[in-house]
Short mmCIF file of C-alpha atoms in Angstrom, two decimals:
data_model
loop_
_atom_site.label_atom_id
_atom_site.label_comp_id
_atom_site.label_asym_id
_atom_site.label_seq_id
_atom_site.Cartn_x
_atom_site.Cartn_y
_atom_site.Cartn_z
CA MET B 43 12.06 15.06 14.61
CA LYS B 44 9.18 16.34 12.53
CA VAL B 45 7.55 13.76 10.25
CA VAL B 46 5.13 14.50 7.40
CA VAL B 47 3.05 11.57 6.12
CA THR B 48 1.34 11.98 2.76
CA GLY B 49 -1.70 9.83 2.07
CA ALA B 50 -2.16 9.66 5.82
CA THR B 51 -5.85 8.71 5.91
CA GLY B 52 -5.68 5.43 3.99
CA ASN B 53 -4.90 1.84 4.91
CA ALA B 54 -1.16 2.30 5.46
CA GLY B 55 -1.35 5.96 6.45
CA THR B 56 -3.63 5.55 9.47
CA SER B 57 -1.33 2.85 10.88
CA VAL B 58 1.84 4.81 10.13
CA VAL B 59 0.70 8.03 11.82
CA ARG B 60 -0.33 6.05 14.92
CA ALA B 61 3.06 4.35 15.09
CA LEU B 62 4.94 7.62 14.66
CA ALA B 63 2.78 9.55 17.14
CA ALA B 64 3.62 6.96 19.81
CA GLU B 65 7.36 7.36 19.20
CA PRO B 66 9.12 9.60 21.81
CA ALA B 67 11.81 10.65 19.32
CA VAL B 68 9.17 12.22 17.05
CA SER B 69 8.10 15.69 18.17
CA GLU B 70 5.48 16.37 15.49
CA VAL B 71 3.47 14.25 13.05
CA ILE B 72 1.62 15.95 10.20
CA GLY B 73 -0.96 13.83 8.41
CA PHE B 74 -1.39 15.19 4.88
CA ALA B 75 -4.40 14.05 2.82
CA ARG B 76 -6.78 15.30 0.17
CA ARG B 77 -9.69 15.48 2.63
CA LEU B 78 -9.58 16.11 6.37
CA PRO B 79 -10.71 13.15 8.49
CA ARG B 80 -12.78 13.07 11.65
CA TYR B 81 -10.41 10.39 12.92
CA GLU B 82 -8.32 11.71 15.79
CA VAL B 83 -4.86 10.47 16.77
CA PRO B 84 -3.18 12.20 19.73
CA GLY B 85 -0.07 13.98 18.49
CA VAL B 86 -1.14 14.10 14.83
CA ARG B 87 -2.01 17.37 13.08
CA TRP B 88 -4.06 16.98 9.91
CA VAL B 89 -3.48 19.16 6.85
CA ALA B 90 -5.64 19.03 3.71
CA GLY B 91 -4.15 19.18 0.22
CA ASN B 92 -2.96 17.07 -2.68
CA VAL B 93 0.39 16.20 -4.19
CA ASP B 94 -0.68 16.74 -7.81
CA PRO B 95 1.17 19.32 -9.91
CA GLY B 96 -0.15 22.70 -8.90
CA GLY B 97 -1.35 21.36 -5.56
CA ALA B 98 -0.54 22.34 -1.99
CA ASP B 99 2.61 24.15 -0.85
CA LEU B 100 4.75 21.11 -0.10
CA ALA B 101 7.96 23.07 0.53
CA GLY B 102 6.26 24.93 3.37
CA LEU B 103 4.83 21.68 4.70
CA PHE B 104 8.28 20.06 4.70
CA ALA B 105 10.06 23.05 6.28
CA ARG B 106 12.17 22.36 9.36
CA ASP B 107 10.27 24.82 11.61
CA GLY B 108 12.82 24.52 14.41
CA ALA B 109 12.86 20.72 14.49
CA ASP B 110 16.19 18.91 14.74
CA GLY B 111 15.31 16.86 11.67
CA VAL B 112 12.55 16.35 9.11
CA ALA B 113 11.39 13.13 7.48
CA VAL B 114 8.73 12.66 4.80
CA VAL B 115 6.87 9.36 4.49
CA HIS B 116 5.27 9.35 1.04
CA LEU B 117 2.25 7.04 0.89
CA ALA B 118 -0.20 9.05 -1.26
CA TRP B 119 -1.52 6.94 -4.14
CA LYS B 120 -4.59 6.88 -6.38
CA PHE B 121 -5.84 3.44 -7.48
CA GLN B 122 -8.77 4.64 -9.56
CA PRO B 123 -10.07 5.38 -12.15
CA THR B 124 -8.59 2.34 -13.88
CA HIS B 125 -10.31 3.37 -17.13
CA ASP B 126 -8.35 6.64 -17.13
CA PRO B 127 -4.66 5.82 -16.56
CA LEU B 128 -3.66 9.41 -17.33
CA GLU B 129 -5.41 10.58 -14.18
CA THR B 130 -3.68 8.05 -11.95
CA TRP B 131 -0.35 8.87 -13.67
CA ARG B 132 -0.83 12.55 -12.83
CA THR B 133 -1.20 11.84 -9.11
CA ASN B 134 0.96 8.78 -8.66
CA VAL B 135 3.90 9.57 -10.91
CA LEU B 136 3.91 13.35 -11.42
CA GLY B 137 2.69 13.93 -7.87
CA SER B 138 5.37 11.65 -6.42
CA ILE B 139 8.11 13.33 -8.46
CA ARG B 140 6.86 16.65 -7.11
CA VAL B 141 7.11 15.28 -3.55
CA PHE B 142 10.68 14.13 -4.22
CA GLU B 143 11.69 17.50 -5.67
CA GLU B 144 10.13 19.45 -2.80
CA CYS B 145 11.94 17.20 -0.32
CA ALA B 146 15.20 18.18 -2.00
CA ARG B 147 14.25 21.87 -2.00
CA ALA B 148 13.38 21.76 1.70
CA ARG B 149 16.50 19.69 2.39
CA VAL B 150 14.66 17.11 4.44
CA ASP B 151 16.81 14.53 6.19
CA ALA B 152 14.95 11.41 5.10
CA LEU B 153 12.45 10.40 2.42
CA VAL B 154 10.68 7.10 3.06
CA TYR B 155 8.76 6.08 -0.05
CA ALA B 156 6.04 3.43 -0.28
CA SER B 157 7.07 1.24 -3.17
CA SER B 158 5.54 -2.23 -3.51
CA VAL B 159 6.06 -5.85 -4.40
CA GLY B 160 4.30 -4.71 -7.58
CA ALA B 161 7.41 -2.78 -8.61
CA TYR B 162 9.30 -6.02 -9.16
CA SER B 163 9.71 -7.76 -12.48
CA PRO B 164 8.01 -11.17 -12.79
CA GLY B 165 9.48 -13.68 -10.39
CA PRO B 166 11.76 -16.64 -11.18
CA ALA B 167 10.18 -19.47 -13.14
CA ASP B 168 10.87 -21.92 -10.32
CA GLY B 169 8.93 -19.80 -7.80
CA SER B 170 11.96 -19.13 -5.59
CA ARG B 171 12.06 -15.99 -3.45
CA VAL B 172 13.87 -12.78 -4.34
CA ASP B 173 15.68 -10.15 -2.32
CA GLU B 174 15.90 -6.40 -2.90
CA THR B 175 18.35 -6.81 -5.80
CA TRP B 176 15.68 -8.36 -8.07
CA PRO B 177 14.91 -6.07 -11.06
CA THR B 178 12.14 -3.53 -10.55
CA HIS B 179 10.65 -3.19 -14.02
CA GLY B 180 7.13 -4.13 -12.97
CA TRP B 181 4.54 -5.66 -15.27
CA PRO B 182 3.80 -3.39 -18.26
CA GLY B 183 0.16 -4.41 -18.62
CA ALA B 184 -1.10 -2.83 -15.38
CA ALA B 185 -1.10 0.87 -14.52
CA TYR B 186 -0.22 0.19 -10.87
CA THR B 187 2.88 -1.85 -11.63
CA ARG B 188 3.98 0.49 -14.45
CA GLU B 189 3.77 3.47 -12.15
CA LYS B 190 5.58 1.79 -9.27
CA ALA B 191 8.38 0.64 -11.59
CA TYR B 192 8.72 4.08 -13.20
CA LEU B 193 9.13 5.72 -9.80
CA GLU B 194 11.88 3.25 -8.92
CA ARG B 195 13.83 4.59 -11.91
CA CYS B 196 13.10 8.16 -10.87
CA LEU B 197 14.43 7.47 -7.39
CA ASP B 198 17.60 5.93 -8.81
CA GLY B 199 18.51 9.29 -10.33
CA PHE B 200 17.16 11.27 -7.40
CA GLU B 201 19.32 9.39 -4.89
CA ALA B 202 22.44 9.92 -6.98
CA ALA B 203 21.76 13.67 -7.18
CA HIS B 204 20.84 14.14 -3.50
CA GLN B 205 23.22 12.02 -1.50
CA HIS B 206 22.78 14.23 1.58
CA MET B 207 19.29 12.77 1.98
CA ARG B 208 18.49 9.28 3.21
CA VAL B 209 16.12 7.66 0.71
CA VAL B 210 14.37 4.49 1.84
CA ARG B 211 12.06 2.39 -0.33
CA ILE B 212 9.60 0.11 1.47
CA ARG B 213 8.41 -2.75 -0.74
CA PRO B 214 5.66 -4.58 1.14
CA ALA B 215 3.51 -7.51 0.16
CA PHE B 216 -0.27 -7.03 0.26
CA LEU B 217 -1.31 -5.04 3.35
CA PHE B 218 -4.48 -5.99 5.21
CA LYS B 219 -6.23 -4.92 8.40
CA GLU B 220 -9.83 -5.05 9.53
CA ALA B 221 -10.44 -1.32 9.13
CA SER B 222 -9.21 -1.30 5.51
CA ALA B 223 -11.57 -3.97 4.20
CA SER B 224 -14.36 -1.63 3.10
CA GLU B 225 -11.90 0.60 1.23
CA GLN B 226 -10.21 -2.35 -0.49
CA ARG B 227 -13.59 -3.80 -1.48
CA ARG B 228 -14.54 -0.49 -3.11
CA ILE B 229 -11.17 -0.12 -4.86
CA PHE B 230 -10.89 -3.60 -6.33
CA ALA B 231 -14.32 -5.29 -6.31
CA GLY B 232 -16.81 -2.46 -6.45
CA PRO B 233 -20.46 -2.73 -5.39
CA LEU B 234 -21.07 -6.21 -6.82
CA LEU B 235 -19.26 -8.06 -4.04
CA PRO B 236 -21.89 -9.22 -1.49
CA TRP B 237 -19.66 -8.38 1.48
CA LYS B 238 -22.23 -9.36 4.13
CA LEU B 239 -22.15 -12.92 2.80
CA ILE B 240 -18.35 -13.26 2.96
CA ARG B 241 -18.32 -15.25 6.18
CA PRO B 242 -17.55 -18.85 7.23
CA GLY B 243 -20.29 -21.25 6.23
CA LEU B 244 -22.00 -18.93 3.74
CA VAL B 245 -19.47 -19.21 0.90
CA PRO B 246 -19.59 -22.79 -0.39
CA VAL B 247 -16.88 -22.53 -3.05
CA VAL B 248 -13.86 -20.29 -3.69
CA PRO B 249 -12.48 -20.24 -7.27
CA ALA B 250 -8.89 -21.50 -7.24
CA VAL B 251 -7.18 -19.44 -9.94
CA GLY B 252 -4.33 -21.43 -11.41
CA GLY B 253 -0.90 -20.17 -10.36
CA LEU B 254 -2.18 -17.66 -7.79
CA ARG B 255 0.17 -17.39 -4.79
CA PHE B 256 0.82 -14.25 -2.79
CA GLN B 257 2.27 -12.86 0.41
CA ALA B 258 0.51 -10.65 2.92
CA LEU B 259 1.23 -8.58 5.99
CA HIS B 260 -0.83 -6.85 8.65
CA THR B 261 -0.77 -3.11 8.02
CA ASP B 262 0.13 -2.32 11.63
CA ASP B 263 3.23 -4.51 11.28
CA ALA B 264 4.21 -2.65 8.11
CA ALA B 265 3.79 0.62 10.02
CA GLU B 266 6.45 -0.48 12.48
CA ALA B 267 8.88 -0.90 9.60
CA TYR B 268 8.09 2.62 8.38
CA ARG B 269 8.67 3.95 11.90
CA ALA B 270 12.04 2.20 12.08
CA ALA B 271 13.00 3.50 8.62
CA VAL B 272 12.33 7.06 9.77
CA LEU B 273 14.46 6.73 12.89
CA ARG B 274 17.32 4.42 11.93
CA PRO B 275 20.25 5.53 9.72
CA VAL B 276 19.30 3.20 6.87
CA ARG B 277 19.05 3.67 3.12
CA GLY B 278 17.78 1.73 0.16
CA PRO B 279 15.01 -0.84 -0.35
CA PHE B 280 13.39 -3.15 2.19
CA ASN B 281 11.04 -6.03 1.44
CA LEU B 282 8.25 -6.69 3.93
CA ALA B 283 6.27 -9.93 4.14
CA ALA B 284 4.93 -12.33 6.74
CA GLU B 285 4.64 -16.09 6.64
CA PRO B 286 3.10 -18.26 5.30
CA VAL B 287 2.73 -17.80 1.56
CA LEU B 288 -1.00 -17.69 0.76
CA ASP B 289 -3.12 -19.08 -2.07
CA THR B 290 -6.79 -19.65 -2.80
CA ALA B 291 -6.84 -22.64 -0.46
CA SER B 292 -5.79 -20.31 2.38
CA VAL B 293 -8.86 -18.15 1.75
CA ALA B 294 -11.09 -21.20 1.47
CA ARG B 295 -9.91 -22.57 4.82
CA LEU B 296 -10.74 -19.29 6.56
CA LEU B 297 -14.22 -19.38 5.02
CA HIS B 298 -14.72 -23.13 5.62
CA ALA B 299 -15.28 -23.50 1.91
CA ARG B 300 -14.17 -25.80 -0.89
CA THR B 301 -12.03 -24.74 -3.83
CA LEU B 302 -13.04 -25.01 -7.47
CA PRO B 303 -10.16 -25.01 -9.97
CA LEU B 304 -10.36 -22.10 -12.42
CA PRO B 305 -7.79 -21.65 -15.19
CA ALA B 306 -6.06 -18.28 -15.10
CA ALA B 307 -7.14 -17.57 -18.69
CA ALA B 308 -10.80 -18.09 -17.78
CA ALA B 309 -10.48 -15.87 -14.71
CA ARG B 310 -8.87 -13.14 -16.80
CA ALA B 311 -11.54 -13.34 -19.51
CA ALA B 312 -14.31 -13.03 -16.94
CA LEU B 313 -12.61 -10.09 -15.22
CA ALA B 314 -11.99 -8.36 -18.56
CA ALA B 315 -15.66 -8.69 -19.48
CA VAL B 316 -17.03 -7.17 -16.27
CA TRP B 317 -14.33 -4.48 -16.26
CA ARG B 318 -15.25 -3.39 -19.80
CA MET B 319 -18.87 -3.14 -18.63
CA ARG B 320 -17.60 -1.02 -15.69
CA LEU B 321 -19.09 -3.44 -13.18
CA VAL B 322 -15.81 -3.85 -11.28
CA PRO B 323 -12.95 -1.33 -10.96
CA ALA B 324 -10.07 -3.83 -11.02
CA ALA B 325 -8.57 -4.04 -14.52
CA PRO B 326 -7.61 -7.44 -16.00
CA GLY B 327 -3.98 -6.32 -16.31
CA LEU B 328 -3.81 -6.25 -12.52
CA LEU B 329 -4.62 -9.96 -12.37
CA ASP B 330 -1.88 -10.59 -14.93
CA ALA B 331 0.54 -8.72 -12.68
CA VAL B 332 -0.50 -10.53 -9.49
CA LEU B 333 -0.01 -13.91 -11.14
CA ARG B 334 3.59 -12.92 -11.94
CA LEU B 335 4.63 -11.32 -8.66
CA PRO B 336 7.75 -12.76 -7.06
CA LEU B 337 7.80 -14.08 -3.52
CA LEU B 338 9.93 -11.95 -1.21
CA TYR B 339 12.69 -12.48 1.28
CA ALA B 340 12.38 -9.96 4.12
CA ASP B 341 15.73 -10.69 5.78
CA ARG B 342 17.16 -7.19 5.28
CA ALA B 343 14.28 -5.58 7.19
CA ARG B 344 14.82 -7.99 10.05
CA GLN B 345 18.54 -7.33 10.20
CA GLU B 346 18.76 -3.57 9.59
CA LEU B 347 15.39 -2.31 10.81
CA GLY B 348 15.16 -4.73 13.72
CA TRP B 349 11.73 -5.56 12.34
CA ALA B 350 9.62 -8.71 12.51
CA PRO B 351 5.89 -9.14 11.94
CA THR B 352 3.83 -9.87 15.03
CA ARG B 353 1.01 -11.50 13.06
CA THR B 354 1.05 -14.16 10.40
CA ALA B 355 -0.09 -13.60 6.86
CA THR B 356 -3.07 -15.81 7.64
CA GLU B 357 -4.01 -13.57 10.57
CA ALA B 358 -3.71 -10.47 8.37
CA LEU B 359 -5.99 -12.02 5.76
CA GLY B 360 -8.38 -13.11 8.51
CA ALA B 361 -8.59 -9.53 9.80
CA PHE B 362 -9.48 -8.37 6.29
CA LEU B 363 -12.25 -10.97 6.02
CA GLU B 364 -13.60 -9.96 9.43
CA GLY B 365 -13.68 -6.37 8.19
CA LEU B 366 -15.63 -7.41 5.11
CA GLN B 367 -18.19 -9.21 7.25
CA SER B 368 -18.70 -6.30 9.65
CA GLY B 369 -18.30 -3.42 7.19
CA SER B 370 -15.89 -1.83 9.65
CA GLY B 371 -13.75 1.19 8.97
CA LEU B 372 -12.33 4.40 10.44
CA ASP B 373 -13.50 8.01 10.42
CA THR B 374 -11.46 8.95 7.36
CA PRO B 375 -12.82 9.43 3.83
CA PRO B 376 -10.89 6.47 2.32
CA LEU B 377 -11.64 4.07 5.20
CA ALA B 378 -15.28 4.95 5.77
CA GLY B 379 -17.00 1.71 6.71
CA ALA B 380 -19.98 0.27 4.93
CA GLY B 381 -22.12 1.61 7.78
CA ALA B 382 -21.36 5.19 6.70
CA ARG B 383 -24.28 5.14 4.27
CA ALA B 384 -26.60 4.43 7.16
CA GLY B 385 -25.35 7.48 9.02
CA GLY B 386 -22.65 5.98 11.22
CA LEU B 387 -19.15 4.61 10.98
CA HIS B 388 -17.84 1.44 12.56
CA ARG B 389 -14.72 2.06 14.61
CA ARG B 390 -11.92 -0.48 14.87
#
């Protein structure tokens, strides 16, 4: 099987191409990204281009080329600029629709799409967990959740029109690994976060935002689910999450810090102020969305993908914090570590 991975140089992409390249049933892995990396993975061929309308020749990229089967894993996503939602819409929505249409034109066997817990409508009032049948209307106040929800509707129609193709939607909780920490800091916190000080004993207090609970997963564990979705004859959506459910106290314990209660309204007001001043890239609507995310059951992935996380959510979050402390990364443009400015990249 030939597998093309879009967005292959980011947090999820670098783990997914490694997992696929190690799979004997996969004869060729093409890592497609806007900029070529220096990161080398045996068995992976890198191709530069973008998914935007008018971008690279995707039909040629997805062509069978003598392989017994072709799968496309679509991970490409643009988180910024949050002050220009039309630009992210062009890449994330119009670019994804273009990927879907070119998959149909090339008659690929399987499309595995990176959806998200963010595609789901706000969770039940009692905080109970939801399965894959929970509505996917997102939260309208954040570009990320609007875009993920819109693409769920697009895929509903696409699946009905192209029943010859297996379409799989992976809906993971937050994905963390050590090598992604520098990228995630840049995307969500910007330059103001003193990352060198985020270590046990140096952070005395962590603000405990009221109502904040979330699930997490190590990115390498998520990559195993993507690998299984490529190879197994499955269709439809799959939730991914590890235990336990996390909150601010979980972060505080890892940092040996105390928590300081902070009402959600106060946290939002502070974030809105610094976002308007363009001091942080994360928009306040994203906090609104996170506070409303449902908690996920991941039973279907365990049963049909034969998948189970090998690390706890706490371990995944701990890896992220270790990455913040060290400024680690990989030799790809999105994952360049904090040491890149000094002329070198940390390898993990």
